[in-house]
Coordinates of N, CA, C and O in Angstrom, one line a residue:
M1 N 38.3 29.5 27.3 CA 37.5 30.0 26.3 C 36.2 29.2 26.2 O 36.2 28.0 26.2
P2 N 35.1 29.9 26.1 CA 33.8 29.2 26.0 C 33.6 28.5 24.7 O 34.2 28.9 23.7
F3 N 32.7 27.5 24.7 CA 32.3 26.8 23.4 C 31.7 27.8 22.4 O 30.9 28.6 22.8
A4 N 32.1 27.6 21.2 CA 31.5 28.5 20.2 C 30.1 27.9 19.8 O 29.9 26.7 19.8
E5 N 29.1 28.8 19.6 CA 27.8 28.4 19.3 C 27.7 28.1 17.8 O 28.1 28.9 16.9
P6 N 27.3 26.9 17.4 CA 27.2 26.6 16.0 C 26.2 27.4 15.3 O 25.2 27.9 15.9
A7 N 26.4 27.6 14.0 CA 25.5 28.5 13.2 C 24.1 27.9 13.1 O 23.1 28.7 13.0
N8 N 23.9 26.6 13.2 CA 22.5 26.1 13.0 C 21.9 25.6 14.3 O 21.1 24.7 14.2
G9 N 22.3 26.1 15.4 CA 21.6 25.7 16.7 C 22.6 25.5 17.8 O 23.8 25.6 17.6
S10 N 22.1 25.3 19.0 CA 22.9 25.2 20.2 C 23.6 23.9 20.2 O 23.2 22.9 19.6
L11 N 24.7 23.8 21.0 CA 25.4 22.6 21.1 C 24.6 21.5 21.7 O 24.6 20.3 21.2
I12 N 23.7 21.8 22.7 CA 22.9 20.8 23.3 C 21.9 20.3 22.2 O 21.6 19.1 22.1
T13 N 21.3 21.2 21.5 CA 20.3 20.8 20.5 C 20.9 20.0 19.5 O 20.4 18.9 19.1
R14 N 22.1 20.3 19.0 CA 22.8 19.5 18.0 C 23.2 18.2 18.6 O 23.1 17.1 17.9
A15 N 23.7 18.1 19.8 CA 24.1 16.9 20.4 C 22.9 15.9 20.6 O 23.0 14.7 20.4
L16 N 21.7 16.5 20.8 CA 20.5 15.6 20.9 C 19.9 15.2 19.6 O 19.0 14.4 19.5
G17 N 20.5 15.8 18.5 CA 20.1 15.4 17.2 C 18.8 16.0 16.6 O 18.2 15.6 15.7
Y18 N 18.4 17.1 17.2 CA 17.2 17.8 16.7 C 17.4 18.6 15.5 O 16.4 18.9 14.8
H19 N 18.6 19.0 15.2 CA 18.9 19.8 14.0 C 20.0 19.0 13.3 O 20.7 18.2 13.8
G20 N 20.1 19.3 12.0 CA 21.1 18.6 11.3 C 20.5 17.2 10.8 O 19.3 17.1 10.8
N21 N 21.3 16.3 10.5 CA 20.7 15.0 10.0 C 20.9 13.8 10.9 O 20.7 12.7 10.4
I22 N 21.4 14.0 12.1 CA 21.5 12.8 13.0 C 20.2 12.1 13.2 O 20.1 10.9 13.0
M23 N 19.2 12.9 13.5 CA 17.9 12.3 13.8 C 17.3 11.7 12.4 O 16.7 10.7 12.4
D24 N 17.5 12.5 11.3 CA 17.0 12.0 10.1 C 17.6 10.6 9.7 O 17.0 9.8 9.2
R25 N 18.9 10.5 10.0 CA 19.6 9.2 9.7 C 19.0 8.1 10.5 O 18.7 7.0 10.1
R26 N 18.8 8.4 11.8 CA 18.2 7.4 12.7 C 16.8 7.0 12.2 O 16.4 5.9 12.2
Y27 N 16.0 8.0 11.9 CA 14.6 7.8 11.4 C 14.6 7.0 10.1 O 13.9 6.0 10.0
K28 N 15.5 7.4 9.2 CA 15.6 6.6 7.9 C 15.9 5.2 8.2 O 15.3 4.3 7.5
K29 N 16.8 4.9 9.1 CA 17.2 3.5 9.4 C 16.0 2.8 9.9 O 15.7 1.6 9.5
R30 N 15.3 3.4 10.9 CA 14.1 2.7 11.4 C 13.0 2.5 10.4 O 12.4 1.4 10.4
I31 N 12.7 3.5 9.6 CA 11.6 3.4 8.6 C 12.0 2.4 7.5 O 11.1 1.7 7.1
D32 N 13.3 2.4 7.2 CA 13.7 1.4 6.2 C 13.5 0.0 6.7 O 13.1 -0.9 6.0
R33 N 13.8 -0.2 8.0 CA 13.6 -1.5 8.6 C 12.1 -1.9 8.6 O 11.7 -3.0 8.4
Y34 N 11.3 -0.9 9.0 CA 9.8 -1.1 9.0 C 9.3 -1.5 7.6 O 8.6 -2.5 7.5
W35 N 9.7 -0.8 6.5 CA 9.2 -1.2 5.2 C 9.7 -2.6 4.8 O 9.0 -3.3 4.1
S36 N 10.9 -2.9 5.2 CA 11.4 -4.3 4.9 C 10.6 -5.3 5.6 O 10.3 -6.4 5.0
K37 N 10.2 -5.0 6.8 CA 9.3 -5.9 7.6 C 8.0 -6.0 6.9 O 7.4 -7.1 6.8
M38 N 7.4 -4.9 6.5 CA 6.1 -5.0 5.8 C 6.2 -5.7 4.5 O 5.3 -6.5 4.2
E39 N 7.3 -5.5 3.8 CA 7.4 -6.2 2.5 C 7.5 -7.7 2.8 O 6.9 -8.5 2.1
K40 N 8.2 -8.1 3.8 CA 8.3 -9.6 4.2 C 6.9 -10.1 4.6 O 6.6 -11.2 4.2
Q41 N 6.2 -9.3 5.3 CA 4.9 -9.8 5.8 C 3.9 -10.0 4.6 O 3.2 -11.0 4.5
C42 N 4.0 -9.1 3.6 CA 3.1 -9.2 2.4 C 3.6 -10.4 1.6 O 2.7 -11.2 1.2
A43 N 4.9 -10.6 1.5 CA 5.4 -11.8 0.7 C 5.0 -13.1 1.4 O 4.6 -14.0 0.8
D44 N 5.1 -13.1 2.8 CA 4.7 -14.3 3.5 C 3.2 -14.5 3.4 O 2.8 -15.7 3.2
A45 N 2.4 -13.5 3.4 CA 0.9 -13.7 3.2 C 0.6 -14.3 1.9 O -0.2 -15.2 1.8
L46 N 1.2 -13.8 0.8 CA 1.0 -14.4 -0.5 C 1.5 -15.8 -0.6 O 0.9 -16.6 -1.3
S47 N 2.6 -16.1 0.0 CA 3.2 -17.4 0.0 C 2.3 -18.5 0.7 O 2.4 -19.7 0.4
R48 N 1.5 -18.0 1.6 CA 0.7 -19.0 2.4 C -0.6 -19.3 1.7 O -1.3 -20.2 2.1
I49 N -1.0 -18.7 0.6 CA -2.3 -19.0 -0.1 C -2.1 -20.0 -1.2 O -1.0 -20.2 -1.7
D50 N -3.1 -20.8 -1.4 CA -3.1 -21.7 -2.5 C -3.7 -21.0 -3.7 O -5.0 -20.7 -3.7
P51 N -3.0 -20.7 -4.7 CA -3.5 -19.9 -5.9 C -4.6 -20.7 -6.6 O -5.3 -20.1 -7.4
N52 N -4.8 -22.0 -6.4 CA -5.8 -22.7 -7.1 C -7.1 -22.8 -6.3 O -8.1 -23.4 -6.7
D53 N -7.1 -22.3 -5.1 CA -8.2 -22.3 -4.2 C -9.2 -21.2 -4.5 O -8.9 -20.3 -5.3
W54 N -10.3 -21.2 -3.8 CA -11.3 -20.0 -3.9 C -10.9 -18.9 -3.0 O -10.1 -19.2 -2.0
F55 N -11.3 -17.7 -3.3 CA -11.0 -16.5 -2.4 C -12.3 -15.7 -2.2 O -13.1 -15.5 -3.1
D56 N -12.5 -15.4 -0.9 CA -13.7 -14.6 -0.5 C -13.1 -13.2 0.0 O -13.0 -13.0 1.1
L57 N -12.8 -12.4 -1.0 CA -12.2 -11.1 -0.7 C -11.0 -11.2 0.2 O -10.8 -10.5 1.2
W58 N -10.2 -12.2 -0.1 CA -8.9 -12.4 0.7 C -8.1 -11.1 0.5 O -8.1 -10.5 -0.6
H59 N -7.5 -10.6 1.6 CA -6.7 -9.4 1.4 C -5.6 -9.4 2.5 O -5.6 -10.1 3.5
T60 N -4.6 -8.5 2.2 CA -3.5 -8.2 3.1 C -3.2 -6.7 3.0 O -3.6 -6.1 2.0
H61 N -2.6 -6.2 4.0 CA -2.3 -4.8 4.1 C -0.8 -4.6 4.1 O -0.1 -5.2 4.9
P62 N -0.3 -3.7 3.2 CA 1.2 -3.5 3.2 C 1.7 -2.5 4.2 O 2.9 -2.2 4.3
D63 N 0.8 -1.9 5.0 CA 1.2 -0.9 6.0 C 0.4 -1.1 7.3 O -0.4 -0.3 7.7
W64 N 0.6 -2.2 8.0 CA -0.2 -2.6 9.1 C -0.2 -1.6 10.2 O -1.2 -1.4 10.9
D65 N 0.9 -0.9 10.4 CA 1.0 0.1 11.5 C 0.7 1.5 11.1 O 0.8 2.4 11.9
G66 N 0.4 1.8 9.8 CA 0.0 3.1 9.4 C 1.2 4.1 9.4 O 0.9 5.3 9.4
K67 N 2.4 3.6 9.2 CA 3.5 4.6 9.2 C 3.6 5.4 8.0 O 4.3 6.4 7.9
G68 N 2.9 5.0 6.9 CA 2.8 5.8 5.7 C 2.1 7.1 6.0 O 2.2 8.0 5.1
N69 N 1.4 7.3 7.1 CA 0.8 8.6 7.4 C 1.7 9.6 7.9 O 1.3 10.8 8.0
A70 N 2.9 9.2 8.3 CA 3.8 10.1 9.1 C 4.4 11.2 8.2 O 4.6 12.4 8.6
R71 N 4.8 10.9 7.0 CA 5.5 11.8 6.1 C 5.1 11.5 4.6 O 4.8 10.3 4.3
P72 N 5.2 12.5 3.8 CA 4.9 12.2 2.4 C 5.7 11.1 1.7 O 5.2 10.3 1.0
E73 N 7.0 11.0 2.0 CA 7.8 9.9 1.5 C 7.4 8.5 2.0 O 7.5 7.5 1.3
N74 N 6.8 8.5 3.2 CA 6.3 7.2 3.7 C 5.0 6.9 3.0 O 4.8 5.7 2.7
R75 N 4.2 7.9 2.7 CA 2.9 7.6 2.0 C 3.2 7.0 0.6 O 2.6 6.1 0.2
K76 N 4.2 7.6 0.0 CA 4.6 7.1 -1.3 C 5.1 5.7 -1.2 O 4.7 4.9 -2.1
R77 N 5.9 5.4 -0.2 CA 6.3 4.0 -0.1 C 5.2 3.0 0.2 O 5.2 1.9 -0.3
A78 N 4.2 3.4 1.0 CA 3.0 2.6 1.2 C 2.3 2.3 -0.1 O 1.8 1.2 -0.3
I79 N 2.1 3.3 -0.9 CA 1.4 3.1 -2.2 C 2.3 2.2 -3.1 O 1.8 1.4 -3.8
E80 N 3.6 2.4 -3.1 CA 4.5 1.6 -3.9 C 4.4 0.1 -3.5 O 4.3 -0.7 -4.4
L81 N 4.4 -0.1 -2.2 CA 4.2 -1.5 -1.8 C 2.9 -2.1 -2.2 O 2.7 -3.3 -2.5
T82 N 1.8 -1.3 -2.1 CA 0.5 -1.7 -2.4 C 0.5 -2.2 -3.9 O 0.0 -3.3 -4.2
F83 N 1.0 -1.3 -4.8 CA 1.1 -1.7 -6.2 C 2.0 -2.9 -6.5 O 1.6 -3.8 -7.2
Q84 N 3.1 -2.9 -5.8 CA 4.1 -4.0 -6.0 C 3.5 -5.3 -5.7 O 3.6 -6.3 -6.4
F85 N 2.7 -5.4 -4.6 CA 2.1 -6.7 -4.2 C 0.8 -6.9 -4.9 O 0.4 -8.1 -5.0
L86 N 0.2 -5.9 -5.5 CA -0.9 -6.2 -6.4 C -0.4 -6.9 -7.6 O -1.0 -8.0 -8.0
V87 N 0.7 -6.5 -8.2 CA 1.3 -7.1 -9.4 C 1.7 -8.5 -9.0 O 1.5 -9.5 -9.8
K88 N 2.3 -8.8 -7.8 CA 2.7 -10.1 -7.4 C 1.5 -11.0 -7.2 O 1.5 -12.2 -7.6
A89 N 0.4 -10.5 -6.7 CA -0.8 -11.3 -6.5 C -1.4 -11.6 -7.9 O -1.8 -12.8 -8.1
E90 N -1.4 -10.7 -8.8 CA -1.9 -11.0 -10.2 C -1.1 -12.1 -10.8 O -1.6 -13.0 -11.4
A91 N 0.3 -12.0 -10.6 CA 1.1 -13.1 -11.2 C 0.8 -14.4 -10.6 O 0.9 -15.5 -11.3
L92 N 0.5 -14.4 -9.3 CA 0.3 -15.7 -8.6 C -1.0 -16.4 -9.1 O -1.0 -17.6 -9.2
I93 N -2.0 -15.7 -9.5 CA -3.2 -16.3 -10.0 C -3.4 -16.3 -11.5 O -4.4 -16.7 -12.0
N94 N -2.4 -15.7 -12.2 CA -2.5 -15.5 -13.6 C -2.8 -16.8 -14.4 O -3.4 -16.8 -15.4
H95 N -2.3 -18.0 -13.9 CA -2.4 -19.2 -14.6 C -3.8 -19.9 -14.6 O -4.1 -20.8 -15.3
R96 N -4.7 -19.3 -13.8 CA -6.0 -20.0 -13.6 C -6.9 -19.8 -14.8 O -6.9 -18.7 -15.4
N97 N -7.6 -20.8 -15.1 CA -8.6 -20.7 -16.3 C -9.9 -20.1 -15.8 O -10.7 -19.6 -16.6
T98 N -10.2 -20.1 -14.5 CA -11.4 -19.5 -14.0 C -11.2 -18.1 -13.6 O -10.0 -17.6 -13.4
E99 N -12.3 -17.3 -13.6 CA -12.1 -15.9 -13.4 C -11.8 -15.6 -11.9 O -12.4 -16.2 -11.0
V100 N -10.8 -14.8 -11.7 CA -10.4 -14.4 -10.4 C -10.2 -12.9 -10.5 O -9.5 -12.4 -11.4
Q101 N -10.7 -12.1 -9.5 CA -10.4 -10.7 -9.5 C -9.3 -10.4 -8.5 O -9.2 -11.0 -7.5
C102 N -8.5 -9.4 -9.0 CA -7.4 -9.0 -8.1 C -7.4 -7.5 -8.2 O -7.3 -6.9 -9.3
F103 N -7.4 -6.8 -7.1 CA -7.4 -5.4 -7.1 C -6.8 -4.8 -5.8 O -6.7 -5.6 -4.8
A104 N -6.5 -3.6 -5.8 CA -6.0 -2.9 -4.6 C -6.8 -1.7 -4.3 O -7.5 -1.1 -5.2
I105 N -6.8 -1.3 -3.0 CA -7.4 -0.1 -2.6 C -6.4 0.8 -1.9 O -5.5 0.3 -1.2
V106 N -6.5 2.1 -2.1 CA -5.6 3.1 -1.5 C -6.5 4.1 -0.8 O -7.4 4.6 -1.5
K107 N -6.2 4.3 0.5 CA -7.0 5.2 1.2 C -6.2 6.3 1.8 O -5.0 6.2 1.8
E108 N -6.8 7.3 2.4 CA -6.1 8.4 3.1 C -5.3 7.9 4.2 O -4.1 8.3 4.3
D109 N -5.8 7.0 5.0 CA -5.1 6.3 6.1 C -4.4 5.1 5.4 O -5.0 4.1 5.1
T110 N -3.1 5.2 5.3 CA -2.3 4.1 4.6 C -2.4 2.7 5.3 O -2.2 1.7 4.6
M111 N -2.8 2.7 6.5 CA -3.0 1.4 7.2 C -4.2 0.7 6.6 O -4.2 -0.6 6.7
D112 N -5.1 1.4 5.9 CA -6.2 0.7 5.2 C -5.9 0.3 3.8 O -6.8 -0.3 3.1
N113 N -4.8 0.7 3.2 CA -4.4 0.2 1.9 C -4.4 -1.3 1.9 O -4.0 -1.9 2.9
S114 N -4.9 -1.9 0.8 CA -4.9 -3.4 0.8 C -5.0 -3.9 -0.6 O -5.3 -3.3 -1.5
I115 N -4.6 -5.2 -0.7 CA -4.6 -5.9 -1.9 C -5.6 -7.1 -1.8 O -5.5 -7.8 -0.8
Y116 N -6.5 -7.2 -2.7 CA -7.6 -8.2 -2.6 C -7.4 -9.3 -3.8 O -7.1 -8.9 -4.9
I117 N -7.8 -10.5 -3.4 CA -8.0 -11.5 -4.4 C -9.4 -12.1 -4.1 O -9.8 -12.4 -3.0
H118 N -10.2 -12.2 -5.2 CA -11.6 -12.6 -5.0 C -12.0 -13.6 -6.2 O -11.6 -13.4 -7.3
S119 N -12.8 -14.6 -5.8 CA -13.3 -15.6 -6.8 C -14.6 -16.1 -6.4 O -15.1 -15.8 -5.3
E120 N -15.2 -16.9 -7.2 CA -16.4 -17.7 -6.8 C -16.0 -18.4 -5.5 O -14.9 -18.9 -5.5
N121 N -16.9 -18.5 -4.6 CA -16.6 -19.2 -3.3 C -17.8 -19.8 -2.7 O -18.9 -19.3 -3.1
P122 N -17.7 -20.7 -1.8 CA -18.8 -21.3 -1.2 C -19.5 -20.4 -0.2 O -20.6 -20.8 0.4
N123 N -19.0 -19.3 0.1 CA -19.7 -18.4 1.1 C -20.8 -17.5 0.5 O -21.3 -16.7 1.2
S124 N -21.0 -17.7 -0.7 CA -22.1 -16.9 -1.4 C -21.9 -15.4 -1.4 O -22.8 -14.6 -1.5
S125 N -20.6 -15.0 -1.2 CA -20.4 -13.5 -1.3 C -20.4 -13.1 -2.8 O -20.1 -13.9 -3.7
E126 N -20.8 -11.9 -3.1 CA -21.0 -11.5 -4.4 C -19.7 -11.7 -5.3 O -18.7 -11.3 -4.9
F127 N -19.9 -12.3 -6.4 CA -18.9 -12.5 -7.4 C -19.5 -12.5 -8.7 O -20.5 -13.1 -9.0
P128 N -18.9 -11.7 -9.6 CA -17.7 -10.8 -9.4 C -18.1 -9.6 -8.6 O -19.2 -9.2 -8.6
F129 N -17.0 -9.1 -7.9 CA -17.2 -7.8 -7.2 C -17.5 -6.8 -8.2 O -16.8 -6.7 -9.3
K130 N -18.5 -6.0 -8.0 CA -19.1 -5.1 -9.1 C -18.5 -3.7 -9.1 O -18.8 -2.9 -10.0
Y131 N -17.8 -3.3 -8.1 CA -17.2 -1.9 -8.0 C -18.3 -0.9 -8.1 O -18.1 0.1 -8.8
D132 N -19.4 -1.1 -7.5 CA -20.6 -0.2 -7.5 C -20.1 1.2 -7.0 O -19.5 1.3 -6.0
G133 N -20.4 2.2 -7.8 CA -20.1 3.6 -7.4 C -18.7 4.0 -7.7 O -18.3 5.2 -7.5
V134 N -17.9 3.1 -8.3 CA -16.5 3.5 -8.6 C -16.4 4.1 -10.0 O -17.0 3.6 -11.0
T135 N -15.8 5.3 -10.1 CA -15.6 5.9 -11.4 C -14.2 5.6 -11.8 O -13.2 5.9 -11.1
W136 N -14.1 5.0 -13.0 CA -12.8 4.5 -13.5 C -12.1 5.5 -14.4 O -12.7 6.4 -14.9
N137 N -10.8 5.3 -14.6 CA -9.9 6.2 -15.4 C -9.9 7.6 -15.0 O -9.9 8.5 -15.8
I138 N -9.8 7.8 -13.7 CA -9.7 9.2 -13.2 C -8.2 9.6 -13.1 O -7.3 8.8 -13.3
E139 N -8.0 10.9 -12.9 CA -6.7 11.4 -12.8 C -6.3 11.5 -11.3 O -7.1 12.0 -10.5
N140 N -5.2 11.1 -11.0 CA -4.6 11.2 -9.6 C -3.1 11.2 -9.7 O -2.5 10.2 -9.9
K141 N -2.5 12.4 -9.7 CA -1.1 12.6 -9.9 C -0.3 11.7 -8.9 O 0.7 11.1 -9.3
E142 N -0.7 11.6 -7.7 CA 0.1 10.8 -6.7 C 0.1 9.3 -7.1 O 1.2 8.7 -7.1
L143 N -1.0 8.8 -7.5 CA -1.0 7.4 -7.9 C -0.4 7.2 -9.3 O 0.3 6.2 -9.5
E144 N -0.6 8.1 -10.2 CA -0.1 8.0 -11.6 C 1.4 8.0 -11.6 O 2.0 7.5 -12.5
S145 N 2.1 8.6 -10.5 CA 3.5 8.6 -10.5 C 4.1 7.2 -10.1 O 5.3 6.9 -10.2
I146 N 3.2 6.3 -9.6 CA 3.6 5.0 -9.2 C 3.0 3.8 -10.0 O 3.7 2.9 -10.3
I147 N 1.7 4.0 -10.4 CA 1.0 3.0 -11.1 C 1.4 3.0 -12.6 O 1.4 4.0 -13.2
N148 N 1.5 1.8 -13.2 CA 1.8 1.7 -14.7 C 0.4 1.8 -15.3 O -0.4 0.8 -15.3
L149 N 0.1 2.9 -15.9 CA -1.2 3.1 -16.6 C -1.4 2.4 -17.9 O -2.5 2.3 -18.4
N150 N -0.3 1.8 -18.4 CA -0.4 0.9 -19.6 C -1.0 -0.4 -19.2 O -1.6 -1.1 -20.1
T151 N -0.9 -0.8 -18.0 CA -1.4 -2.2 -17.5 C -2.5 -2.1 -16.5 O -3.2 -3.1 -16.3
H152 N -2.6 -0.9 -15.8 CA -3.6 -0.8 -14.7 C -4.4 0.5 -14.9 O -4.0 1.4 -15.5
Q153 N -5.6 0.4 -14.2 CA -6.4 1.6 -14.2 C -6.7 2.0 -12.8 O -6.7 1.2 -11.9
I154 N -7.0 3.3 -12.6 CA -7.3 3.9 -11.3 C -8.8 4.3 -11.3 O -9.3 4.9 -12.3
G155 N -9.5 3.9 -10.2 CA -10.9 4.4 -10.0 C -11.0 5.0 -8.7 O -10.1 4.8 -7.8
V156 N -12.1 5.7 -8.5 CA -12.4 6.3 -7.2 C -13.8 6.1 -6.8 O -14.7 6.1 -7.6
F157 N -14.0 5.8 -5.5 CA -15.3 5.7 -4.9 C -15.4 6.8 -3.9 O -14.6 6.9 -3.0
H158 N -16.4 7.7 -4.0 CA -16.6 8.8 -3.1 C -17.7 8.4 -2.0 O -18.8 8.0 -2.4
S159 N -17.3 8.6 -0.8 CA -18.3 8.4 0.3 C -18.4 9.7 1.0 O -17.7 10.7 0.7
D160 N -19.2 9.8 2.0 CA -19.4 11.1 2.7 C -18.2 11.5 3.5 O -17.9 12.7 3.6
D161 N -17.4 10.6 3.9 CA -16.2 11.0 4.8 C -14.9 10.8 4.1 O -13.9 11.2 4.7
E162 N -14.8 10.0 3.0 CA -13.5 9.8 2.4 C -13.6 9.3 1.0 O -14.7 9.0 0.5
Q163 N -12.4 9.3 0.3 CA -12.4 8.8 -1.1 C -11.5 7.5 -1.0 O -10.5 7.4 -0.3
T164 N -12.0 6.5 -1.7 CA -11.3 5.2 -1.8 C -10.9 5.0 -3.2 O -11.7 5.1 -4.1
Y165 N -9.5 4.9 -3.4 CA -9.0 4.7 -4.8 C -8.9 3.2 -5.0 O -8.4 2.4 -4.2
F166 N -9.3 2.7 -6.2 CA -9.2 1.3 -6.6 C -8.1 1.2 -7.7 O -8.1 2.1 -8.6
I167 N -7.4 0.2 -7.7 CA -6.4 -0.1 -8.8 C -6.7 -1.5 -9.3 O -6.7 -2.4 -8.4
R168 N -6.8 -1.7 -10.6 CA -7.0 -3.0 -11.1 C -6.4 -3.1 -12.5 O -6.1 -2.0 -13.1
K169 N -6.2 -4.3 -12.9 CA -5.6 -4.5 -14.3 C -6.5 -4.0 -15.3 O -7.7 -4.2 -15.2
V170 N -6.0 -3.5 -16.4 CA -6.8 -3.1 -17.5 C -7.4 -4.3 -18.2 O -6.7 -5.3 -18.4
A171 N -8.7 -4.3 -18.4 CA -9.4 -5.5 -19.0 C -9.0 -5.7 -20.4 O -8.7 -4.8 -21.1

């Protein structure tokens, strides 16, 4: 008796994992490992800084390999990590009596998402960072589903080729 053809694809296709959830489970396992690795890298980056030192637009990226671009749920995770580590960076410098800026940017390419810490510094870079061209308190459903708008605000900078979203603590 020949093999029966499954309702949702051929035996070969199913065996290779292209239909059903075999590939999805493997992908989920890989992507979960990736996000754990990125979370550890961000935590390590924050642990290596001296919160009492000066910062010249110090930054780190929560999605170094840009895997947030692959699927909508990955993009959401990249933004969640960006906000999570913005809050951690703010807590790290919160004790300082001198002014320090802490903000994040979210871009279309998640590899460019980053968390910044900036203060007066000996390099003569502009401080405070002025956010020239950024329009604050804009609506963005994607970011609003992740960002706590009671404590943070969202801004956008429009350039010719893309939009850059800024997230900072409400003053």
